[in-house]
PDB file of C-alpha atoms and ligand atoms in Angstrom:
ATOM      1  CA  UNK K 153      19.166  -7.704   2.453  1.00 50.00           C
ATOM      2  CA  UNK K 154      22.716  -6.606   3.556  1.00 51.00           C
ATOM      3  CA  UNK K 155      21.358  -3.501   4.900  1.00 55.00           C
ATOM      4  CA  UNK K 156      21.203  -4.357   8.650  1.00 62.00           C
ATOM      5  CA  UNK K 157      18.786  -6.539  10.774  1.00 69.00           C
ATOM      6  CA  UNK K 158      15.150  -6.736   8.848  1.00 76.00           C
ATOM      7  CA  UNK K 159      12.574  -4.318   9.527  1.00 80.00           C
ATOM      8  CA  UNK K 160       9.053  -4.092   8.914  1.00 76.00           C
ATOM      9  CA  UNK K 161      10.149  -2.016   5.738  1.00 78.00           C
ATOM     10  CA  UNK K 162      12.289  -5.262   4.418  1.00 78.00           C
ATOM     11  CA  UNK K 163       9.605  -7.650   5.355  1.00 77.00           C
ATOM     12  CA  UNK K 164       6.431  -5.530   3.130  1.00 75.00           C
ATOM     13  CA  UNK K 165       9.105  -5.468  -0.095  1.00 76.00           C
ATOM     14  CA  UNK K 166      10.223  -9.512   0.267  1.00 76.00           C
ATOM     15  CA  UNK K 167       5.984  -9.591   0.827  1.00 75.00           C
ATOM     16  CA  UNK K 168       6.002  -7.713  -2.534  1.00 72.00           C
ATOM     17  CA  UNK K 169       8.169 -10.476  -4.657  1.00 71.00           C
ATOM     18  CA  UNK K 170       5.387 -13.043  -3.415  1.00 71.00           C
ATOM     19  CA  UNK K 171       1.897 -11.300  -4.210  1.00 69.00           C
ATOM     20  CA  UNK K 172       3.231  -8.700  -7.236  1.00 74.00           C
ATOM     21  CA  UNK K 173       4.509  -9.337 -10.800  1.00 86.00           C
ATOM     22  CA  UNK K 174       5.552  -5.687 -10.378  1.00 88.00           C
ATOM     23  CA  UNK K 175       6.004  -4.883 -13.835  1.00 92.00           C
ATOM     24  CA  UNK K 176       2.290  -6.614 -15.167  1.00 95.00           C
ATOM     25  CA  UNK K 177       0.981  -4.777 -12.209  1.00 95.00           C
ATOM     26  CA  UNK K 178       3.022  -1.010 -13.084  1.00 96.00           C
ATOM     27  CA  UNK K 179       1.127  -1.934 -16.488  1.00 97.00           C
ATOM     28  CA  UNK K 180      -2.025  -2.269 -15.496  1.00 98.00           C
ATOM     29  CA  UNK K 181      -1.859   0.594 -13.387  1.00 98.00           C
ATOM     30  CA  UNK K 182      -0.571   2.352 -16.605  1.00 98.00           C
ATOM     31  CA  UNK K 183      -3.534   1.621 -18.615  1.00 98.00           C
ATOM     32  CA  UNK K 184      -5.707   2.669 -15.988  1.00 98.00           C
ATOM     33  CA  UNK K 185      -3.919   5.829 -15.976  1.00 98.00           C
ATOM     34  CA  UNK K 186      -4.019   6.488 -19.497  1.00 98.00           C
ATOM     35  CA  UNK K 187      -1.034   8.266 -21.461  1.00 98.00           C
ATOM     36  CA  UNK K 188       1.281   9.659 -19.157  1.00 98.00           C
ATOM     37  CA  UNK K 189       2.172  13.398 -20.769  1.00 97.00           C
ATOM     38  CA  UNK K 190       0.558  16.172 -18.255  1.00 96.00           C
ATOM     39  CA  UNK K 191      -0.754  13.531 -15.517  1.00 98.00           C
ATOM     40  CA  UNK K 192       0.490  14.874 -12.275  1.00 98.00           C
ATOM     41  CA  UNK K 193      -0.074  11.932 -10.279  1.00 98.00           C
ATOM     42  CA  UNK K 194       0.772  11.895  -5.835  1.00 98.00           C
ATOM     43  CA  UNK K 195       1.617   8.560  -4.356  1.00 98.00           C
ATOM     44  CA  UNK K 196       1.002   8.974  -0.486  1.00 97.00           C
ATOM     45  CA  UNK K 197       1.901   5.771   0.899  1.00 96.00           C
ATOM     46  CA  UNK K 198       4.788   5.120  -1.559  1.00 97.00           C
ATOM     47  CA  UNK K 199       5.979   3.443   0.638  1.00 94.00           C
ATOM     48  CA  UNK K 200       9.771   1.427  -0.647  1.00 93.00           C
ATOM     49  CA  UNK K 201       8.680   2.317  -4.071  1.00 95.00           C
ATOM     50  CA  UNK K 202       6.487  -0.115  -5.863  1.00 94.00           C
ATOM     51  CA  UNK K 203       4.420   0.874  -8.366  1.00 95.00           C
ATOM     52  CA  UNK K 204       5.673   4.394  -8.054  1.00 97.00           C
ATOM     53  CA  UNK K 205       8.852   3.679  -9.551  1.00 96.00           C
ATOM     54  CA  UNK K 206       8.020   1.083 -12.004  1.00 96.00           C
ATOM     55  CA  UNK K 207       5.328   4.002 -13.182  1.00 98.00           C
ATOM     56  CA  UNK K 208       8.332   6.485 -13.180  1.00 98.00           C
ATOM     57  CA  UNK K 209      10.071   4.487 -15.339  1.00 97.00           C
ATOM     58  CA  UNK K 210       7.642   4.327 -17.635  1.00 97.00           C
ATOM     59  CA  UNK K 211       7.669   8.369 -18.026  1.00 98.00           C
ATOM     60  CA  UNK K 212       4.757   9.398 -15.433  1.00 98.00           C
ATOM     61  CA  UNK K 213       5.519  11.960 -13.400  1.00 98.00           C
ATOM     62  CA  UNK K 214       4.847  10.786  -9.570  1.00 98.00           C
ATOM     63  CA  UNK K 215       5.352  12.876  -6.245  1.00 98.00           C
ATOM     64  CA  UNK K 216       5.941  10.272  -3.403  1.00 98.00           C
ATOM     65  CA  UNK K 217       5.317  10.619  -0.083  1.00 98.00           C
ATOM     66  CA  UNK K 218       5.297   8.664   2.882  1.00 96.00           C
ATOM     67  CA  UNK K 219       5.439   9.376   6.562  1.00 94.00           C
ATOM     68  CA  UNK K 220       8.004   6.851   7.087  1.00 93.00           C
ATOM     69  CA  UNK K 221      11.206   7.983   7.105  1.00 94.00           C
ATOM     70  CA  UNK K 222      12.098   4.176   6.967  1.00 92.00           C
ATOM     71  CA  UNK K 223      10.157   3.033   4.177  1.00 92.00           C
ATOM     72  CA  UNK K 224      11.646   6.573   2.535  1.00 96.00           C
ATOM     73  CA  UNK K 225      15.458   4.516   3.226  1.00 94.00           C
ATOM     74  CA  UNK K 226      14.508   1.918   1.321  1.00 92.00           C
ATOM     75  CA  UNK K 227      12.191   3.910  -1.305  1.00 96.00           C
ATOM     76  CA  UNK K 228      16.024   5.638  -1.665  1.00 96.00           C
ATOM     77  CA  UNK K 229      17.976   2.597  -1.973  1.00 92.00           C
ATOM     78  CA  UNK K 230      15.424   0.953  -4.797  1.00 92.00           C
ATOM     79  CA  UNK K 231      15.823   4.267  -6.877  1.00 95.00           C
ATOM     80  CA  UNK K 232      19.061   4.518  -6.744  1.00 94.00           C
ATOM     81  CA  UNK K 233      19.539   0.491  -7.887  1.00 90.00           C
ATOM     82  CA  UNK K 234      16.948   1.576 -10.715  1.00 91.00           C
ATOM     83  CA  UNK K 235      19.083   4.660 -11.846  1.00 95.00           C
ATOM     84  CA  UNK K 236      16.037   7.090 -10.858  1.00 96.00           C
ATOM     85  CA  UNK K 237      16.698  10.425  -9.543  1.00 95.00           C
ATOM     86  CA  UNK K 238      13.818  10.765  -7.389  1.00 97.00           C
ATOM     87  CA  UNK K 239      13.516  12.712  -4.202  1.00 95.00           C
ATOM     88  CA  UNK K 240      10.566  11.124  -2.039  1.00 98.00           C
ATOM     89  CA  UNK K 241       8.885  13.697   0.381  1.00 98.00           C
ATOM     90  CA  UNK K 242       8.742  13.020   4.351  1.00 98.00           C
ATOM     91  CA  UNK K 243       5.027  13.953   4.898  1.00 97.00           C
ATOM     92  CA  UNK K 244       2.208  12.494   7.146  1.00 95.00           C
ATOM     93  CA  UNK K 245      -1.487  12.175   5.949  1.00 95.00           C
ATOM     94  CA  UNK K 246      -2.379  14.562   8.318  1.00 95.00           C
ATOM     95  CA  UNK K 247      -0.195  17.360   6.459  1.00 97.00           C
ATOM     96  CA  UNK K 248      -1.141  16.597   3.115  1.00 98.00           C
ATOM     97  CA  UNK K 249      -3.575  18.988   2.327  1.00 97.00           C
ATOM     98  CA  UNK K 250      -1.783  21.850   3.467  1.00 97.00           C
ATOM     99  CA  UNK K 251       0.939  20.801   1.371  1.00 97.00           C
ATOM    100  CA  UNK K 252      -0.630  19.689  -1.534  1.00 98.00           C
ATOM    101  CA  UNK K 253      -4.057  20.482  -1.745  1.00 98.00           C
ATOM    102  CA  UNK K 254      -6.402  19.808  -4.878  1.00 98.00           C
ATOM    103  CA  UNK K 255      -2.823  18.996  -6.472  1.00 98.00           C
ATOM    104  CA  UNK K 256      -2.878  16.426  -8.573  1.00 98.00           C
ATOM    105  CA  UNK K 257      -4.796  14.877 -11.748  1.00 98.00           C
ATOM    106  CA  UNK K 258      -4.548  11.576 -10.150  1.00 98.00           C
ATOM    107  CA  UNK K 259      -3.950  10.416  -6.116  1.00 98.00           C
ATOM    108  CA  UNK K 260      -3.071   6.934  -5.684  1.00 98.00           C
ATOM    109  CA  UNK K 261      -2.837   4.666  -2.205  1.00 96.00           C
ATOM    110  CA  UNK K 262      -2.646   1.308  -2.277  1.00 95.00           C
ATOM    111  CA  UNK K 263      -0.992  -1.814  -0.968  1.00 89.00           C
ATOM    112  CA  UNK K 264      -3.354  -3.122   0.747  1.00 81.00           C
ATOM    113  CA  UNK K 265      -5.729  -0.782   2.186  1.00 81.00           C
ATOM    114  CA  UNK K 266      -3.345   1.653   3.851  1.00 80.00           C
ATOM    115  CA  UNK K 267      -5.820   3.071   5.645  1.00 84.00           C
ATOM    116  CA  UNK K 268      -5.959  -0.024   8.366  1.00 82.00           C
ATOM    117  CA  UNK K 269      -2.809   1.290   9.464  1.00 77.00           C
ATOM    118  CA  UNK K 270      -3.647   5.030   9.648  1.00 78.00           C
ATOM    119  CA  UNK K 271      -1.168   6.330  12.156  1.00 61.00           C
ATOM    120  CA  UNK K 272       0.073   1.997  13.155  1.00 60.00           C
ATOM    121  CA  UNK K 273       2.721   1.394  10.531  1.00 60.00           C
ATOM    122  CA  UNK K 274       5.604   2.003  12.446  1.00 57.00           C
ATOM    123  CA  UNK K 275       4.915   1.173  16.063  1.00 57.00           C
ATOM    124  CA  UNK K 276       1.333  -2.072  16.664  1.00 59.00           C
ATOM    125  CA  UNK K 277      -1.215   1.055  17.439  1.00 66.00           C
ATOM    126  CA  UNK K 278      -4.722   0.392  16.037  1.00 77.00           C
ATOM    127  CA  UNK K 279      -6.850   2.575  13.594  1.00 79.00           C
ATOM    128  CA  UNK K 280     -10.592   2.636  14.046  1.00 80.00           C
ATOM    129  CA  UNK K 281     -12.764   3.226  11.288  1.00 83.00           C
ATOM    130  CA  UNK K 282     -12.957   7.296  11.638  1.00 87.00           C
ATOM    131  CA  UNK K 283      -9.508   7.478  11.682  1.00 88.00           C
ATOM    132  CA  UNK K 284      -9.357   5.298   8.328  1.00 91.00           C
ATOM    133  CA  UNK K 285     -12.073   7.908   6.815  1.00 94.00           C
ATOM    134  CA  UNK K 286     -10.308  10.563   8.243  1.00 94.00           C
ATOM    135  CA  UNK K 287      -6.732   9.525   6.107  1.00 94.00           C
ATOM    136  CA  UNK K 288      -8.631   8.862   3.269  1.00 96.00           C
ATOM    137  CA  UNK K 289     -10.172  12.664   3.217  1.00 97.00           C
ATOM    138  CA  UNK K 290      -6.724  13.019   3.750  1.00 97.00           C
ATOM    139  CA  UNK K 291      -5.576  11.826   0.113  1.00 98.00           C
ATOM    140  CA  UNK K 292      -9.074  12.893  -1.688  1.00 98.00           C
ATOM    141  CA  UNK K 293      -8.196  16.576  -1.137  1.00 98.00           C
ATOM    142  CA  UNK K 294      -5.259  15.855  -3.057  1.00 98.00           C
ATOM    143  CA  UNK K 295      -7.705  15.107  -5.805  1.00 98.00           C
ATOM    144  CA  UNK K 296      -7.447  18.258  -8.401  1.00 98.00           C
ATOM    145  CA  UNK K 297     -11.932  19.072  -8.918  1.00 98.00           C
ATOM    146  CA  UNK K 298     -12.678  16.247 -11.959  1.00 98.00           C
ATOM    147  CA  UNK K 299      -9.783  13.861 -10.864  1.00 98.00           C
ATOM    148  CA  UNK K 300      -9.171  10.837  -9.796  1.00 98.00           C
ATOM    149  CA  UNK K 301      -8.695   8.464  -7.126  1.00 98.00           C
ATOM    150  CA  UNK K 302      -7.287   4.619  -6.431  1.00 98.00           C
ATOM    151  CA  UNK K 303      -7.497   2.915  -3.320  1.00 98.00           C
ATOM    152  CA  UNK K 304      -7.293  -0.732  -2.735  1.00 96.00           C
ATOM    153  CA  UNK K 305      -9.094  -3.564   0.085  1.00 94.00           C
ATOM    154  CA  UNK K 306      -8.775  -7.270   0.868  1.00 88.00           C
ATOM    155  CA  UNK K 307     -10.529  -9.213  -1.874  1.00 91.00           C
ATOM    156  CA  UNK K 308     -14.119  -9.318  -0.127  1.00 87.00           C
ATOM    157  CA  UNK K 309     -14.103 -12.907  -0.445  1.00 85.00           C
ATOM    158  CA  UNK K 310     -11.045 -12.586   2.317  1.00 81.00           C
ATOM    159  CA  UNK K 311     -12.878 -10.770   4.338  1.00 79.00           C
ATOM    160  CA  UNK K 312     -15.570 -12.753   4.540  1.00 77.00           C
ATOM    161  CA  UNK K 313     -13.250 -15.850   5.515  1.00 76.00           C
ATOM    162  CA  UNK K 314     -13.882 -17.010   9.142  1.00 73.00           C
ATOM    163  CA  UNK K 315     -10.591 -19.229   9.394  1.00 81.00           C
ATOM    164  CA  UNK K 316      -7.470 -18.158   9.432  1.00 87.00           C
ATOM    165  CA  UNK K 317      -5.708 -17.567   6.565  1.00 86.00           C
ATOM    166  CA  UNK K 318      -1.663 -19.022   6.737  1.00 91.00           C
ATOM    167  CA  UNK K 319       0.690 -19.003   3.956  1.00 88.00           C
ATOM    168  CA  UNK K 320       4.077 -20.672   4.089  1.00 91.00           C
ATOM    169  CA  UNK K 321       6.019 -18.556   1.072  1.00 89.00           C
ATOM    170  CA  UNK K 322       8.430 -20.949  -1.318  1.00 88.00           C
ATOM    171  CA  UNK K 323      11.777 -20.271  -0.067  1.00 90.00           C
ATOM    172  CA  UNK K 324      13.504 -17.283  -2.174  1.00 85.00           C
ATOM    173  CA  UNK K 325      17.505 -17.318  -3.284  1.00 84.00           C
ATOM    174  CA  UNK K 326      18.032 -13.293  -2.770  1.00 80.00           C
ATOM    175  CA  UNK K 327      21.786 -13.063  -3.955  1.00 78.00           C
ATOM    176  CA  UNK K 328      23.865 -15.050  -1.227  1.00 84.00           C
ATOM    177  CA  UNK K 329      20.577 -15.206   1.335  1.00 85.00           C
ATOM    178  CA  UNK K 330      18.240 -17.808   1.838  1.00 89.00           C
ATOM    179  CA  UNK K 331      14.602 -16.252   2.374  1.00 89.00           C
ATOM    180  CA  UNK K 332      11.527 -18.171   4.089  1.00 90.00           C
ATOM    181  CA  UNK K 333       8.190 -15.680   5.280  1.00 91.00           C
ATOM    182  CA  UNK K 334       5.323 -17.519   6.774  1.00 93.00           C
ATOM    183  CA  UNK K 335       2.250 -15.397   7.135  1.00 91.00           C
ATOM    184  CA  UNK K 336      -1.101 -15.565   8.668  1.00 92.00           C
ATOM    185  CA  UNK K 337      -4.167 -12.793   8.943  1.00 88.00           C
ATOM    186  CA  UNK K 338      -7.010 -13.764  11.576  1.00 88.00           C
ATOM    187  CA  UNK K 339      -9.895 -11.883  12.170  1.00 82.00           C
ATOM    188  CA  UNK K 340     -11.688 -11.751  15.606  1.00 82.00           C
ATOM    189  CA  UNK K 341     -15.146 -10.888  14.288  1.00 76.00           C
ATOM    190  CA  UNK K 342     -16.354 -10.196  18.007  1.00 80.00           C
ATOM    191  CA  UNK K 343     -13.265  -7.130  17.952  1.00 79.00           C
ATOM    192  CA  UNK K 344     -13.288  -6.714  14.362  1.00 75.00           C
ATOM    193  CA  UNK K 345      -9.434  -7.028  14.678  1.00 83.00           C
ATOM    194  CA  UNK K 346      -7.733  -8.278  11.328  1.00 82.00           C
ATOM    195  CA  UNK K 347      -4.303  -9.474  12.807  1.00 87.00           C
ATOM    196  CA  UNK K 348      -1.658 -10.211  10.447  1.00 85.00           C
ATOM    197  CA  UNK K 349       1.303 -11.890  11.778  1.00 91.00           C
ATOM    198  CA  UNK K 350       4.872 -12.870   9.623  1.00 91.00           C
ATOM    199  CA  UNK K 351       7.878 -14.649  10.741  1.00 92.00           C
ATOM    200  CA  UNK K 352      10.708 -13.863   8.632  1.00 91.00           C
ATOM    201  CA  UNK K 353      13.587 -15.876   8.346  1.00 92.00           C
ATOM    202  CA  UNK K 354      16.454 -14.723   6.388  1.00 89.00           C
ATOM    203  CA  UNK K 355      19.783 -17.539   6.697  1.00 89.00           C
ATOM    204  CA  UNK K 356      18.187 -19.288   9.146  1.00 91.00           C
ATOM    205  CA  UNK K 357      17.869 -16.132  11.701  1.00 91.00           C
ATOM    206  CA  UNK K 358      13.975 -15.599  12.418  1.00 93.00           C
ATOM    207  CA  UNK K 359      12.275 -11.908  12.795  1.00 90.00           C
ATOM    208  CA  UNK K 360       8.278 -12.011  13.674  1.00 91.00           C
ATOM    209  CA  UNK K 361       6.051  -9.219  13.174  1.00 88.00           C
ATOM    210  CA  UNK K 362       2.825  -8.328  14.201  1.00 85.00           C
ATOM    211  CA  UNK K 363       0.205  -5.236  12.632  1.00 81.00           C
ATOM    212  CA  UNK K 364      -3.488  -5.135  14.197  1.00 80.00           C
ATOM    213  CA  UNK K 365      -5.574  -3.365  12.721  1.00 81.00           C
ATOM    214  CA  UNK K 366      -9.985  -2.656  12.377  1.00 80.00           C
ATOM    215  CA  UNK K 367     -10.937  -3.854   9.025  1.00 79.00           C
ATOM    216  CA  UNK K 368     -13.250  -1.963   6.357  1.00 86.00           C
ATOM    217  CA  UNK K 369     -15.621  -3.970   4.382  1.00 89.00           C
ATOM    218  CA  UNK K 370     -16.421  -2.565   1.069  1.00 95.00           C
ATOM    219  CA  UNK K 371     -20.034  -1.173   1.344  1.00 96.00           C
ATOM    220  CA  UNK K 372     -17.935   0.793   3.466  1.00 94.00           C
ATOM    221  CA  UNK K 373     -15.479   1.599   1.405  1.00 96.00           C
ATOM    222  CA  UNK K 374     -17.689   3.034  -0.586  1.00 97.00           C
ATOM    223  CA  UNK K 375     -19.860   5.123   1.940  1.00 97.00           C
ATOM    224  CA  UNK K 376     -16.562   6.763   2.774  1.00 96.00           C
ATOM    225  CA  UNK K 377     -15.644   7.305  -0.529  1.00 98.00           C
ATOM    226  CA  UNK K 378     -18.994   8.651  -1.259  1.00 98.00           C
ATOM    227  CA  UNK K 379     -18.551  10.837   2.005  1.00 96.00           C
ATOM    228  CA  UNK K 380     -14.908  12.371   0.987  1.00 96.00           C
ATOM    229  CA  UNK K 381     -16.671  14.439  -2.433  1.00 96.00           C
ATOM    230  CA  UNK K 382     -16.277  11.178  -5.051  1.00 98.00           C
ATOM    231  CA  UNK K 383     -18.568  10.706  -7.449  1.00 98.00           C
ATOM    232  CA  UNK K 384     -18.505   7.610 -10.459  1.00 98.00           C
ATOM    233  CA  UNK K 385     -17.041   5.551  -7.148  1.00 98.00           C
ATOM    234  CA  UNK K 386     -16.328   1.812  -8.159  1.00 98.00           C
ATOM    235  CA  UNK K 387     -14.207  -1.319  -8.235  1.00 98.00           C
ATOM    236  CA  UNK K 388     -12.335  -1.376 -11.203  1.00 98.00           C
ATOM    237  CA  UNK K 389     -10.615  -3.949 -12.479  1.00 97.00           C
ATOM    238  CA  UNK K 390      -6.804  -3.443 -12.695  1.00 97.00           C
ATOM    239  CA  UNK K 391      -4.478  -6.604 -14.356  1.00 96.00           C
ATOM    240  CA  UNK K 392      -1.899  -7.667 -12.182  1.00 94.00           C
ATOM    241  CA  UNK K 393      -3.273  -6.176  -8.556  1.00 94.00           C
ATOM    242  CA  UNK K 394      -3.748  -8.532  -5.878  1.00 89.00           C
ATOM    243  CA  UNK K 395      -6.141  -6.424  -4.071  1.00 92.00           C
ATOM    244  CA  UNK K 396      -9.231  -4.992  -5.227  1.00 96.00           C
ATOM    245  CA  UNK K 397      -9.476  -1.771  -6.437  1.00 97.00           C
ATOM    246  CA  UNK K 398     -11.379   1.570  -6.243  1.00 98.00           C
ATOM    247  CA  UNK K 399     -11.699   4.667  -8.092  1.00 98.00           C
ATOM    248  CA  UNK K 400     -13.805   7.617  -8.100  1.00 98.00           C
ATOM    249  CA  UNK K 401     -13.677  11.233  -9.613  1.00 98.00           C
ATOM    250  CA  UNK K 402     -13.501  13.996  -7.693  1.00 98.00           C
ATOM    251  CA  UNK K 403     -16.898  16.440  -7.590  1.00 95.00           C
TER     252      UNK K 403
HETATM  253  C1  LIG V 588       1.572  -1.328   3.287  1.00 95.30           C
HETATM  254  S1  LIG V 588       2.705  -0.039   2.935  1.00 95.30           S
HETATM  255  C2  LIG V 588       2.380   0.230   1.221  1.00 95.30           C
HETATM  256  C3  LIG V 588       3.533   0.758   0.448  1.00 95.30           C
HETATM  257  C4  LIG V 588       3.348   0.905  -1.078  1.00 95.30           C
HETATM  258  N1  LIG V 588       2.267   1.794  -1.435  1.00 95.30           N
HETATM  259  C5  LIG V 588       3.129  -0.426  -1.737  1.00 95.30           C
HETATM  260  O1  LIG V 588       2.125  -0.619  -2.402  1.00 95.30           O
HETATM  261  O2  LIG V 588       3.992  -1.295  -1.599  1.00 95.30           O
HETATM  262  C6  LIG V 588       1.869   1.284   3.782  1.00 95.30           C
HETATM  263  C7  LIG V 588       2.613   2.608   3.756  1.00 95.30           C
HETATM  264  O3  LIG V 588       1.797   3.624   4.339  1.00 95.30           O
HETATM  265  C8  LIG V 588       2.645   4.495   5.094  1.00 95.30           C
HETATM  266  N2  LIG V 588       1.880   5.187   6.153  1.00 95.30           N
HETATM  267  C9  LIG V 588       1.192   4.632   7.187  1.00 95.30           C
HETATM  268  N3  LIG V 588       0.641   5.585   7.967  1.00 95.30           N
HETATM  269  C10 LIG V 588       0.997   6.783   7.408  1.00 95.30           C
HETATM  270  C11 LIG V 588       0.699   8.152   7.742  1.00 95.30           C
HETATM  271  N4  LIG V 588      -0.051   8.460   8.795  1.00 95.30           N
HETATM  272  N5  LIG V 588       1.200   9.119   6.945  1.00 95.30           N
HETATM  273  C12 LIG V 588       1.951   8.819   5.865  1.00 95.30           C
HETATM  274  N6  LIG V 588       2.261   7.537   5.491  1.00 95.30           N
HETATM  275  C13 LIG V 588       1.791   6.534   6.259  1.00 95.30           C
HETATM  276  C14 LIG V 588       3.680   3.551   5.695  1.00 95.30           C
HETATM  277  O4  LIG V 588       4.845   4.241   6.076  1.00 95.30           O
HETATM  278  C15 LIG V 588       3.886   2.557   4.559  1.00 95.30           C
HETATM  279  O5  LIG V 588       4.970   2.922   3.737  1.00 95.30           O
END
């Protein structure tokens, strides 16, 4: 909050504190993942930090990547406030599997179905649906033979909303700041554009942000999951995430 003028990085972590109990949701995650001794596990969308460091903390051992070296400044900032020595790696989806390919026990992405905003996080571009199945091959050859994936979507009930969703947050106390977001996703079923819009307002100075994007409905979700090498692909419940969540196993 005292870092400089908001960004799209400090909007998606005051976001966060609304829709996450982070530590019920690090422990759900945790018993998905089982005990944590010899699971390698790659985060690659890690994004400011959440669940990567909670799960840290809790003795996993999590490579983080993101391709934004702004989400990677505030990824820094949170571990060094948590006392974690962890060095966060600058790396696109697109270079992934040359850098880390069949890796990892377990490959996470999630916060929201990344993949909406395959190469449109930092600037108001627009994925279309190859280019979401083309990230998400991305991450699955991350996936050591026999392990295991987690991706998350909009609640399909969401989706299937025709009005507009709004949300006016309760105003937050963050140290000596006064915090108010006001959010609201539309989607132009004609397009298939999901729009999400925020206005932050942080001591009475407002910030508004926009991210388009093509949304995925789950059946296919699932074809593309089925279509990256997964096999056992399905929504699995997970306590504490707002989104819903899939997994598969790697062929
Ligand atoms: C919605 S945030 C999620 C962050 C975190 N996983 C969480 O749950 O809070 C999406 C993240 O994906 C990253 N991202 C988007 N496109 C990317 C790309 N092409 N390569 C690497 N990271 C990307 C963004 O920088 C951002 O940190």
């Amino acid at each position: 909050m005292d870092a400089g003028d908001p960004d799209i990085g400090t909007l998606w972590e005051l976001c966060m504190l609304f829709e996450f109990d982070r530590e019920e949701t690090a422990d759900g995650i945790a018993e998905w993942l089982g005990p944590a001794e010899g699971l390698r596990i790659l985060d690659c969308a890690c994004g400011s930090g959440f669940p990567a460091l909670e799960l840290i903390r809790r003795g996993y051992d999590v490579t983080c990547t993101d391709g934004s070296e702004l989400m990677l400044t505030h990824f820094r900032r949170n571990a060094r406030i948590e006392g974690l020595d962890v060095r966060p790696e600058l790396v696109l989806w697109e270079d992934l599997p040359r850098r880390h390919a069949e890796g990892f026990d377990v490959v996470m992405n999630r916060g929201g179905g990344n993949y909406i905003y395959a190469g449109a996080w930092d600037d108001e571009g627009l994925a279309d649906q190859s280019t979401m199945a083309e990230a998400i091959g991305q991450w699955v050859a991350c996936v050591r033979p026999g392990g295991r994936f987690y991706v998350d979507i909009t609640r399909a009930e969401d989706l299937e909303r025709r009005e507009d969703q709004s949300v006016v947050h309760p105003t937050l106390r963050i140290g000596q700041h006064t915090v108010d977001i006001a959010e609201t996703i539309s989607i132009d079923r004609s397009t298939g554009i999901r729009t999400w819009s925020s206005r932050l307002t942080v001591d009475g100075i407002h910030s508004e942000f926009q991210r388009r994007s093509r949304y995925l409905r789950h059946d296919q979700l699932i074809e593309i999951l089925k279509g990256c090498g997964l096999t056992d692909v399905r929504k699995t419940p997970v306590a504490g995430e707002y989104y819903d969540i899939y997994t598969g196993v790697r062929a």
